[in-house]
Coordinates of C-alpha atoms and ligand atoms in Angstrom, one line a residue:
X702 CA 0.0 0.0 0.0
X703 CA 1.4 3.4 -1.0
X704 CA 2.1 5.7 2.0
X705 CA 1.7 9.4 1.3
X706 CA 4.9 11.3 2.3
X707 CA 5.5 14.8 3.7
X708 CA 7.9 17.1 1.9
X709 CA 10.1 19.3 4.2
X710 CA 13.4 21.0 3.7
X711 CA 13.7 19.7 0.1
X712 CA 13.1 16.0 1.1
X713 CA 10.2 13.6 1.1
X714 CA 9.8 11.4 4.1
X715 CA 7.2 9.1 5.8
X716 CA 5.7 10.7 8.9
X717 CA 6.4 8.8 12.1
X718 CA 2.8 9.3 13.1
X719 CA 0.8 6.2 14.2
X720 CA -2.4 7.9 13.3
X721 CA -3.3 7.0 9.7
X722 CA -6.3 7.4 7.4
X723 CA -7.1 5.6 4.2
X724 CA -7.2 7.4 0.8
X725 CA -9.7 6.0 -1.7
X726 CA -10.3 5.9 -5.4
X727 CA -13.9 7.2 -5.6
X728 CA -14.5 5.6 -9.0
X729 CA -14.0 2.1 -7.6
X730 CA -14.3 2.4 -3.9
X731 CA -10.9 0.8 -3.4
X732 CA -8.3 2.1 -1.1
X733 CA -5.4 3.5 -3.0
X734 CA -3.1 4.8 -0.3
X735 CA -2.6 5.5 3.4
X736 CA -2.0 8.9 4.8
X737 CA -0.2 9.4 8.1
X738 CA -1.6 12.4 10.1
X739 CA 1.7 14.1 10.9
X740 CA 2.8 15.0 14.4
X741 CA 3.2 18.5 15.8
X742 CA 6.9 17.8 16.2
X743 CA 7.0 17.3 12.4
X744 CA 5.2 20.6 11.9
X745 CA 7.6 22.4 14.3
X746 CA 10.6 21.0 12.4
X747 CA 9.2 22.1 9.1
X748 CA 8.5 25.7 10.3
X749 CA 12.0 25.9 11.9
X750 CA 13.6 24.9 8.7
X751 CA 11.3 27.2 6.6
X752 CA 12.1 30.1 8.8
X753 CA 15.8 29.7 8.1
X754 CA 15.4 29.1 4.4
X755 CA 13.1 32.1 4.0
X756 CA 15.8 34.6 5.0
X757 CA 17.9 34.0 1.8
X758 CA 14.8 33.5 -0.4
X759 CA 13.3 36.8 0.8
X760 CA 16.6 38.6 -0.1
X761 CA 16.8 36.9 -3.5
X762 CA 16.1 39.4 -6.3
X763 CA 12.5 39.2 -7.5
X764 CA 13.8 38.6 -11.0
X765 CA 15.6 35.4 -9.9
X766 CA 12.5 34.3 -8.0
X767 CA 10.5 34.9 -11.2
X768 CA 12.9 32.7 -13.2
X769 CA 12.1 29.7 -10.9
X770 CA 8.4 30.4 -11.4
X771 CA 8.9 30.4 -15.2
X772 CA 10.6 27.0 -15.0
X773 CA 7.9 25.7 -12.7
X774 CA 5.2 26.8 -15.1
X775 CA 7.0 25.1 -18.0
X776 CA 7.1 21.8 -16.0
X777 CA 3.5 22.1 -15.1
X778 CA 2.6 22.5 -18.7
X779 CA 4.7 19.5 -19.5
X780 CA 3.2 17.3 -16.8
X781 CA -0.4 18.7 -16.9
X782 CA -1.8 15.3 -18.0
X783 CA 0.0 13.4 -15.1
X784 CA -1.2 16.0 -12.6
X785 CA -4.8 15.6 -14.0
X786 CA -4.6 11.9 -13.5
X787 CA -3.4 12.2 -9.9
X788 CA -6.4 14.5 -9.3
X789 CA -8.9 12.2 -10.8
X790 CA -7.5 9.1 -9.1
X791 CA -8.4 10.5 -5.6
X792 CA -11.0 13.1 -6.3
X793 CA -13.0 11.4 -9.1
X794 CA -13.5 14.3 -11.5
X795 CA -13.3 13.4 -15.2
X796 CA -10.0 13.9 -17.0
X797 CA -10.9 17.1 -19.0
X798 CA -12.3 18.7 -15.9
X799 CA -9.1 17.9 -14.0
X800 CA -7.1 19.3 -16.9
X801 CA -9.2 22.5 -16.6
X802 CA -8.3 22.6 -12.9
X803 CA -4.6 22.3 -13.7
X804 CA -4.8 25.0 -16.3
X805 CA -6.4 27.5 -13.8
X806 CA -3.7 26.6 -11.3
X807 CA -1.0 27.3 -13.9
X808 CA -2.6 30.7 -14.6
X809 CA -1.8 31.6 -11.0
X810 CA 1.8 30.5 -11.5
X811 CA 1.8 32.6 -14.7
X812 CA 0.7 35.6 -12.7
X813 CA 3.4 35.1 -10.1
X814 CA 6.0 35.1 -12.9
X815 CA 5.3 38.9 -13.0
X816 CA 6.4 39.4 -9.4
X817 CA 9.1 42.0 -10.1
X818 CA 6.5 44.3 -11.5
X819 CA 3.9 43.3 -8.8
X820 CA 6.2 44.2 -5.9
X821 CA 7.1 47.6 -7.3
X822 CA 6.5 50.3 -4.7
X823 CA 5.8 54.0 -5.0
X824 CA 8.2 56.9 -4.8
X825 CA 7.6 60.6 -4.0
X826 CA 10.4 63.1 -4.4
X827 CA 10.6 66.2 -2.2
X828 CA 7.9 65.4 0.3
X829 CA 9.8 67.8 2.4
X830 CA 12.9 69.9 2.1
X831 CA 15.5 67.3 0.6
X832 CA 13.2 64.6 1.8
X833 CA 12.0 61.7 -0.4
X834 CA 9.6 58.9 0.5
X835 CA 9.1 55.4 -0.9
X836 CA 7.0 52.5 -0.1
X837 CA 7.9 48.8 -0.4
X838 CA 6.0 45.5 0.0
X839 CA 8.1 43.0 2.0
X840 CA 7.4 39.3 2.6
X841 CA 5.9 38.2 5.9
X842 CA 8.2 35.2 6.6
X843 CA 6.7 31.8 7.0
X844 CA 3.0 31.5 5.8
X845 CA 0.7 28.5 5.5
X846 CA -2.2 27.2 3.4
X847 CA -4.9 24.7 4.4
X848 CA -6.9 23.4 1.4
X849 CA -10.1 21.5 0.6
X850 CA -10.6 18.3 -1.4
X851 CA -12.4 19.7 -4.4
X852 CA -9.4 21.3 -6.2
X853 CA -6.4 19.5 -4.8
X854 CA -4.0 21.2 -7.3
X855 CA -5.6 24.5 -8.1
X856 CA -6.6 25.8 -4.7
X857 CA -3.0 25.3 -3.3
X858 CA -1.9 27.2 -6.4
X859 CA -4.2 30.1 -5.5
X860 CA -1.8 30.4 -2.5
X861 CA 1.8 29.2 -2.7
X862 CA 3.0 30.6 -6.1
X863 CA 2.1 34.2 -5.0
X864 CA 3.3 33.7 -1.5
X865 CA 6.6 32.2 -2.6
X866 CA 7.1 34.7 -5.4
X867 CA 6.7 37.5 -2.8
X868 CA 9.7 36.0 -0.9
X869 CA 7.9 33.9 1.8
X870 CA 8.4 30.3 2.7
X871 CA 5.2 28.2 2.6
X872 CA 3.7 25.3 4.7
X873 CA 0.9 23.5 2.8
X874 CA -1.6 21.2 4.6
X875 CA -3.6 19.6 1.8
X876 CA -6.9 17.8 2.2
X877 CA -6.6 14.2 3.6
X878 CA -8.9 13.0 0.8
X879 CA -6.7 13.7 -2.2
X880 CA -3.1 14.4 -1.1
X881 CA -1.2 13.1 -4.2
X882 CA -1.6 16.0 -6.7
X883 CA 0.0 18.5 -4.4
X884 CA 2.9 16.1 -3.9
X885 CA 3.5 15.9 -7.7
X886 CA 3.4 19.7 -8.0
X887 CA 5.9 19.9 -5.2
X888 CA 8.3 17.6 -7.1
X889 CA 8.0 19.8 -10.2
X890 CA 8.7 23.0 -8.2
X891 CA 11.8 21.4 -6.7
X892 CA 12.9 20.3 -10.2
X893 CA 12.4 24.0 -11.3
X894 CA 15.1 25.0 -8.8
X895 CA 13.1 26.1 -5.8
X896 CA 15.5 26.2 -2.8
X897 CA 14.9 23.6 -0.1
X898 CA 12.6 24.6 2.7
X899 CA 10.6 27.2 0.7
X900 CA 7.6 25.0 -0.1
X901 CA 6.8 22.3 2.5
X902 CA 3.9 19.9 2.5
X903 CA 2.8 18.5 5.9
X904 CA -0.3 16.3 5.9
X905 CA -2.7 16.1 8.7
X906 CA -6.1 16.7 10.1
X907 CA -7.6 19.1 12.7
X908 CA -4.6 18.6 15.0
X909 CA -2.3 19.9 12.3
X910 CA -4.6 22.8 11.5
X911 CA -4.6 23.8 15.1
X912 CA -0.9 23.5 15.3
X913 CA -0.6 25.8 12.3
X914 CA -3.0 28.3 13.7
X915 CA -1.2 28.5 17.0
X916 CA 2.4 28.4 15.7
X917 CA 4.1 31.7 16.6
X918 CA 6.4 31.7 13.6
X919 CA 3.6 31.3 11.0
X920 CA 2.6 34.8 10.2
X921 CA -0.4 34.3 7.9
X922 CA -2.8 31.5 7.0
X923 CA -4.9 31.1 3.9
X924 CA -7.8 28.7 4.3
X925 CA -10.3 27.3 1.8
X926 CA -13.0 24.9 2.9
X927 CA -16.4 24.7 4.4
X928 CA -17.9 27.7 6.3
X929 CA -17.9 26.3 9.9
X930 CA -14.2 25.4 9.6
X931 CA -13.4 28.7 7.8
X932 CA -15.0 30.7 10.6
X933 CA -13.2 28.6 13.2
X934 CA -9.8 29.0 11.4
X935 CA -10.4 32.8 11.1
X936 CA -11.2 33.2 14.8
X937 CA -8.5 31.0 16.2
X938 CA -5.9 32.3 13.7
X939 CA -6.6 36.0 14.3
X940 CA -6.7 35.5 18.0
X941 CA -3.2 34.1 17.7
X942 CA -2.2 37.4 16.0
X943 CA -2.1 36.1 12.4
X944 CA -3.3 37.6 9.2
X945 CA -6.0 35.1 8.0
X946 CA -8.1 34.8 4.9
X947 CA -10.7 32.0 5.2
X948 CA -12.9 31.2 2.2
X949 CA -15.9 29.2 3.0
X950 CA -18.9 27.5 1.4
X951 CA -21.5 28.6 -1.0
X952 CA -25.0 28.4 -2.4
X953 CA -24.9 30.0 -5.8
X954 CA -28.1 31.2 -7.5
X955 CA -28.6 31.8 -11.2
X956 CA -31.5 34.0 -12.2
X957 CA -33.1 33.2 -15.5
X958 CA -35.1 36.1 -16.8
X959 CA -38.1 35.6 -19.2
X960 CA -36.2 37.1 -22.1
X961 CA -33.2 34.7 -21.7
X962 CA -32.3 32.1 -24.3
X963 CA -33.6 29.1 -22.4
X964 CA -31.5 26.5 -24.3
X965 CA -28.4 28.5 -23.5
X966 CA -29.5 28.9 -19.9
X967 CA -30.3 25.2 -19.6
X968 CA -26.9 24.2 -21.0
X969 CA -25.2 26.6 -18.7
X970 CA -27.0 25.1 -15.7
X971 CA -26.0 21.6 -16.7
X972 CA -22.3 22.5 -16.7
X973 CA -22.4 24.7 -13.7
X974 CA -24.7 22.4 -11.6
X975 CA -23.4 19.0 -12.5
X976 CA -19.8 19.5 -13.7
X977 CA -17.4 18.0 -11.2
X978 CA -20.5 16.3 -9.7
X979 CA -21.5 19.6 -8.1
X980 CA -18.4 19.6 -5.9
X981 CA -17.4 23.2 -6.8
X982 CA -17.7 26.2 -4.5
X983 CA -18.8 28.1 -7.6
X984 CA -21.3 25.5 -8.8
X985 CA -24.8 26.8 -9.4
X986 CA -27.0 24.8 -7.0
X987 CA -30.1 27.0 -7.3
X988 CA -31.9 28.1 -10.5
X989 CA -34.3 30.9 -10.1
X990 CA -36.5 31.3 -13.2
X991 CA -38.6 34.5 -13.2
X992 CA -42.3 33.9 -14.1
X993 CA -44.3 30.6 -14.3
X994 CA -43.8 30.3 -18.1
X995 CA -40.0 30.6 -17.8
X996 CA -40.0 28.1 -14.9
X997 CA -42.1 25.5 -16.8
X998 CA -40.1 25.8 -20.0
X999 CA -36.8 25.7 -18.1
X1000 CA -37.7 22.6 -16.1
X1001 CA -38.9 20.9 -19.3
X1002 CA -35.5 21.6 -20.9
X1003 CA -33.5 20.5 -17.9
X1004 CA -35.3 17.2 -17.2
X1005 CA -34.1 15.3 -20.4
X1006 CA -30.6 16.8 -20.1
X1007 CA -30.3 15.7 -16.4
X1008 CA -31.7 12.2 -17.2
X1009 CA -29.1 11.7 -20.0
X1010 CA -26.0 12.9 -18.1
X1011 CA -23.1 10.6 -18.9
X1012 CA -21.7 9.5 -15.6
X1013 CA -18.5 7.4 -15.3
X1014 CA -15.0 7.1 -14.0
X1015 CA -12.4 9.6 -15.1
X1016 CA -10.9 7.0 -17.5
X1017 CA -14.2 7.0 -19.5
X1018 CA -13.5 9.7 -22.1
X1019 CA -17.3 10.2 -22.7
X1020 CA -18.1 10.8 -19.1
X1021 CA -19.4 14.3 -18.2
X1022 CA -19.4 13.7 -14.5
X1023 CA -17.6 11.4 -12.1
X1024 CA -18.4 10.0 -8.7
X1025 CA -18.4 12.1 -5.5
X1026 CA -15.4 12.1 -3.3
X1027 CA -16.2 9.6 -0.5
X1028 CA -18.8 7.1 0.5
X1029 CA -19.7 9.3 3.5
X1030 CA -20.2 12.3 1.2
X1031 CA -22.4 10.2 -1.1
X1032 CA -24.6 9.1 1.8
X1033 CA -24.8 12.7 2.9
X1034 CA -26.0 13.8 -0.5
X1035 CA -28.6 11.0 -0.6
X1036 CA -29.7 12.2 2.8
X1037 CA -30.3 15.7 1.4
X1038 CA -32.3 14.3 -1.5
X1039 CA -34.5 12.3 1.1
X1040 CA -35.0 15.5 3.1
X1041 CA -36.1 17.4 0.0
X1042 CA -38.7 14.8 -0.7
X1043 CA -39.9 14.8 2.9
X1044 CA -40.2 18.6 3.0
X1045 CA -42.3 18.7 -0.1
X1046 CA -40.1 19.7 -3.0
X1047 CA -41.0 18.1 -6.3
X1048 CA -38.3 15.5 -7.3
X1049 CA -38.1 15.8 -11.1
X1050 CA -35.1 13.6 -11.6
X1051 CA -33.9 11.2 -8.8
X1052 CA -30.2 10.3 -8.8
X1053 CA -30.3 8.2 -5.6
X1054 CA -30.5 4.7 -7.1
X1055 CA -27.7 5.3 -9.7
X1056 CA -25.4 2.3 -10.2
X1057 CA -22.7 2.0 -12.8
X1058 CA -22.0 -1.5 -14.2
X1059 CA -18.5 -2.6 -13.3
X1060 CA -18.1 0.1 -10.7
X1061 CA -20.8 -1.0 -8.2
X1062 CA -18.6 0.1 -5.2
X1063 CA -17.8 3.5 -6.6
X1064 CA -19.3 6.6 -4.9
X1065 CA -21.8 7.6 -7.7
X1066 CA -24.9 9.8 -7.3
X1067 CA -27.0 10.4 -10.4
X1068 CA -27.9 13.9 -11.5
X1069 CA -30.8 15.1 -9.4
X1070 CA -33.3 17.9 -10.1
X1071 CA -35.8 19.4 -7.7
X1072 CA -38.6 21.8 -8.6
X1073 CA -40.8 24.0 -6.3
X1074 CA -38.0 24.3 -3.7
X1075 CA -38.8 26.8 -1.0
X1076 CA -36.4 28.9 1.1
X1077 CA -37.2 27.1 4.4
X1078 CA -36.2 23.7 3.1
X1079 CA -33.0 22.1 4.2
X1080 CA -31.9 21.5 0.6
X1081 CA -32.2 25.2 0.0
X1082 CA -30.6 26.5 3.1
X1083 CA -27.5 24.2 3.2
X1084 CA -24.7 23.6 0.8
X1085 CA -25.2 20.0 -0.6
X1086 CA -22.0 19.9 -2.6
X1087 CA -23.3 17.3 -5.0
X1088 CA -25.1 16.9 -8.3
X1089 CA -28.4 18.3 -7.1
X1090 CA -30.0 21.4 -8.7
X1091 CA -32.9 23.1 -7.0
X1092 CA -35.4 25.2 -8.9
X1093 CA -36.9 28.0 -6.8
X1094 CA -39.6 29.8 -8.7
X1095 CA -40.0 33.6 -8.3
X1096 CA -42.5 36.0 -9.9
X1097 CA -40.3 39.0 -10.5
X1098 CA -36.7 40.1 -10.8
X1099 CA -36.9 41.9 -7.5
X1100 CA -38.3 38.7 -5.8
X1101 CA -35.3 36.8 -7.2
X1102 CA -32.8 39.4 -5.9
X1103 CA -34.5 39.3 -2.5
X1104 CA -34.2 35.6 -2.4
X1105 CA -30.4 35.8 -3.0
X1106 CA -30.1 38.5 -0.4
X1107 CA -31.8 36.2 2.2
X1108 CA -29.2 33.5 2.0
X1109 CA -26.3 33.4 4.4
X1110 CA -23.7 32.6 1.6
X1111 CA -22.7 35.1 -1.1
X1112 CA -19.9 33.5 -3.0
X1113 CA -21.0 33.6 -6.7
X1114 CA -24.2 34.3 -8.6
X1115 CA -25.3 34.7 -12.2
X1116 CA -28.1 36.1 -14.3
X1117 CA -29.1 35.0 -17.8
X1118 CA -31.0 37.7 -19.7
X1119 CA -30.9 39.8 -22.9
X1120 CA -32.1 42.9 -20.9
X1121 CA -29.2 45.2 -20.4
X1122 CA -31.1 47.2 -17.7
X1123 CA -31.7 44.2 -15.6
X1124 CA -28.2 42.9 -16.1
X1125 CA -26.6 46.2 -15.1
X1126 CA -28.9 46.6 -12.0
X1127 CA -28.0 43.0 -11.0
X1128 CA -24.3 43.6 -11.3
X1129 CA -24.5 46.9 -9.5
X1130 CA -26.8 46.0 -6.6
X1131 CA -26.4 42.3 -5.8
X1132 CA -24.7 41.6 -2.5
X1133 CA -22.5 38.7 -3.7
X1134 CA -18.7 38.7 -4.3
X1135 CA -18.5 37.3 -7.8
X1136 CA -21.2 38.0 -10.5
X1137 CA -21.7 36.5 -13.9
X1138 CA -23.9 38.1 -16.6
X1139 CA -24.7 35.3 -19.0
X1140 CA -21.7 33.5 -17.5
X1141 CA -22.7 30.7 -15.1
X1142 CA -19.4 30.2 -13.2
X1143 CA -17.7 33.7 -12.9
X1144 CA -14.4 32.6 -11.4
X1145 CA -12.1 35.6 -11.8
X1146 CA -9.0 35.1 -14.0
X1147 CA -5.7 34.9 -12.2
X1148 CA -4.9 38.6 -12.6
X1149 CA -8.1 39.6 -10.8
X1150 CA -8.9 38.2 -7.3
X1151 CA -11.4 35.6 -6.0
X1152 CA -13.6 36.0 -3.0
X1153 CA -17.2 35.8 -1.8
X1154 CA -19.1 38.1 0.6
X1155 CA -21.0 37.4 3.8
X1156 CA -20.4 33.9 5.3
X1157 CA -18.5 32.8 2.2
X1158 CA -15.3 34.7 3.2
X1159 CA -13.8 35.6 6.6
X1160 CA -11.1 38.2 6.5
X1161 CA -10.3 41.3 4.5
X1162 CA -8.5 39.9 1.5
X1163 CA -9.8 38.0 -1.4
X1164 CA -7.4 35.3 -2.7
X1165 CA -4.9 35.3 -5.6
X1166 CA -4.3 38.1 -8.1
X1167 CA -3.5 41.6 -6.7
X1168 CA -5.2 40.9 -3.4
X1169 CA -3.0 37.8 -3.0
X1170 CA 0.1 39.9 -3.4
X1171 CA -1.2 42.3 -0.7
X1172 CA -2.1 39.4 1.6
X1173 CA 1.4 37.8 1.5
X1174 CA 3.3 41.1 2.0
X1175 CA 3.4 44.0 4.4
X1176 CA 3.8 47.6 3.5
X1177 CA 6.8 49.6 4.6
X1178 CA 7.2 53.3 3.9
X1179 CA 10.6 54.9 4.2
X1180 CA 11.2 58.6 4.5
X1181 CA 14.8 59.8 3.7
X1182 CA 16.7 63.1 3.9
X1183 CA 19.7 63.7 1.9
X1184 CA 22.2 65.3 2.2
X1185 CA 22.3 64.1 5.8
X1186 CA 24.1 67.2 7.0
X1187 CA 21.1 69.6 6.7
X1188 CA 20.5 71.2 10.1
X1189 CA 17.3 73.0 11.1
X1190 CA 17.5 72.8 14.9
X1191 CA 15.2 70.8 17.1
X1192 CA 11.5 70.7 15.9
X1193 CA 8.9 70.0 18.7
X1194 CA 5.7 70.4 16.7
X1195 CA 4.4 67.5 14.7
X1196 CA 6.1 67.4 11.3
X1197 CA 4.0 69.0 8.6
X1198 CA 4.4 70.6 5.2
X1199 CA 5.2 74.3 5.7
Ligands
NAD1826 P1 -13.5 21.0 4.9 O1 -13.9 22.3 5.6 O2 -14.0 19.8 5.4 O3 -11.9 20.8 4.9 C1 -11.0 21.9 4.5 C2 -9.7 21.8 5.2 O4 -10.0 21.9 6.6 C3 -9.1 20.4 5.1 O5 -7.7 20.6 4.9 C4 -9.3 19.7 6.4 O6 -8.3 18.8 6.8 C5 -9.5 20.8 7.4 N1 -10.5 20.5 8.4 C6 -11.5 19.7 8.3 N2 -12.2 19.6 9.5 C7 -11.5 20.4 10.4 C8 -11.7 20.8 11.7 N3 -12.7 20.3 12.5 N4 -10.8 21.7 12.3 C9 -9.8 22.1 11.6 N5 -9.6 21.8 10.3 C10 -10.4 21.0 9.7 O7 -13.9 21.2 3.4 P2 -13.9 20.1 2.2 O8 -15.0 19.2 2.4 O9 -12.5 19.6 2.0 O10 -14.2 21.1 0.9 C11 -15.4 21.4 0.5 C12 -15.8 22.8 1.1 O11 -14.9 23.8 0.6 C13 -17.2 23.3 0.5 O12 -17.9 23.9 1.6 C14 -16.8 24.3 -0.5 O13 -17.8 25.3 -0.8 C15 -15.6 24.9 0.1 N6 -14.8 25.5 -0.9 C16 -14.8 26.9 -0.9 C17 -14.1 27.6 -1.9 C18 -14.0 29.1 -2.0 O14 -13.2 29.6 -2.7 N7 -14.9 29.8 -1.2 C19 -13.3 26.9 -2.8 C20 -13.3 25.5 -2.8 C21 -14.0 24.8 -1.8

């Protein structure tokens, strides 16, 4: 049985921990590896080493750091297919989807290649007599990232390329469910010439997360995962004096206006609702058609599409959607579908009984569609994170907007319409962090930043892009007087421009 290793100080090793958890292949239900849950001593050793390594790395010129990034990017391009296979093996998503994930991760490395420009400060000459002032963004030291299962390669790359390009050392704690993809990426980064100790991977569970949050030498923590854990991480991390950005869960709504092209909207809902088996924080899980006719027509278009979804393992080139990540998660999703039925939603397509021949032990759930879902139902209130789309009917644009505003999550949202007035008002007024106009999954590109509002993000910084650079650096402003010999006598009043 393969044992998943840690990677610290440039070397891979097997943790001495006696606490171990299995890693499964969701397509078959077979165990593929064993993951030791590392000890706090191992974390401490990693941080100690990273702290030393960071001093030289933080003083390396940004151009040299960028060169390592360029090589890393070239290797990621070269090994994208292998990385995608590692993702699929433990996550279950289909190969093309995994390749898409890798591509979006590479975009973040691409962005980090521009670090010399991104770190440029500002300069003002003559802010006082012979006095100049400049600002500079400096690395924090050792920083950490704690990541979820659903994007095992991309979400870590939302974090460490920017952090490392800024001159920090990084401790990554990946999800226990699919730890292999981040290990392959680590190999490639080392091959690209990253100095030892700058990227470290330490596997673990809550005990490791708490160790990271409490460690006095870890200066900032990026977290992506579910909302209860995000809130916990934010509170514990900030209490320990750290800078924390903690991205949480979602319930993303898509409004379909009566003037929308309904075939286009239905296709968009299929990709956004069922792609990656709905295990995306930007998945659309609620469709909000405006008006009875729109709703009836939309449901009629969705039903055959959901019924004919091609479900299979990642190795099946025709599959549009794979299994969900674990047996426990599959059972939880089935429990949500049960509750929707019990609470009176209309089950249009039922994915509960889905079985795939030859893969009877895999964690599959068929595409599921509910109509007439109401806001007080559990399937509306909670994030299901599975291939389950709920249709909530509303009578007007304003009712649809009010519905969205009533939800605790505010990660992403979309509107499908040909009415420019409605589109502009939606973009302008909706209280959600990422908005799509005729775009169902509006994930910002790598040179913008990603982040929800309300209980989808705890902290002041969105992730990656310009906000990522700000998160992983701190501002210093230097005021200088030259020639040094200028004498004006003691000045007791507060310095001001005269
Ligand atoms: P999760 O919250 O269970 O786990 C995330 C990380 O937290 C993992 O590394 C895990 O080891 C750790 N963790 C789990 N339980 C913990 C505990 N009790 N104390 C401390 N740490 C703990 O999330 P998941 O199931 O891996 O991922 C799915 C969730 O992530 C969904 O809610 C999804 O919406 C969210 N997500 C959000 C975004 C975003 O950008 N907002 C992106 C991807 C995923």
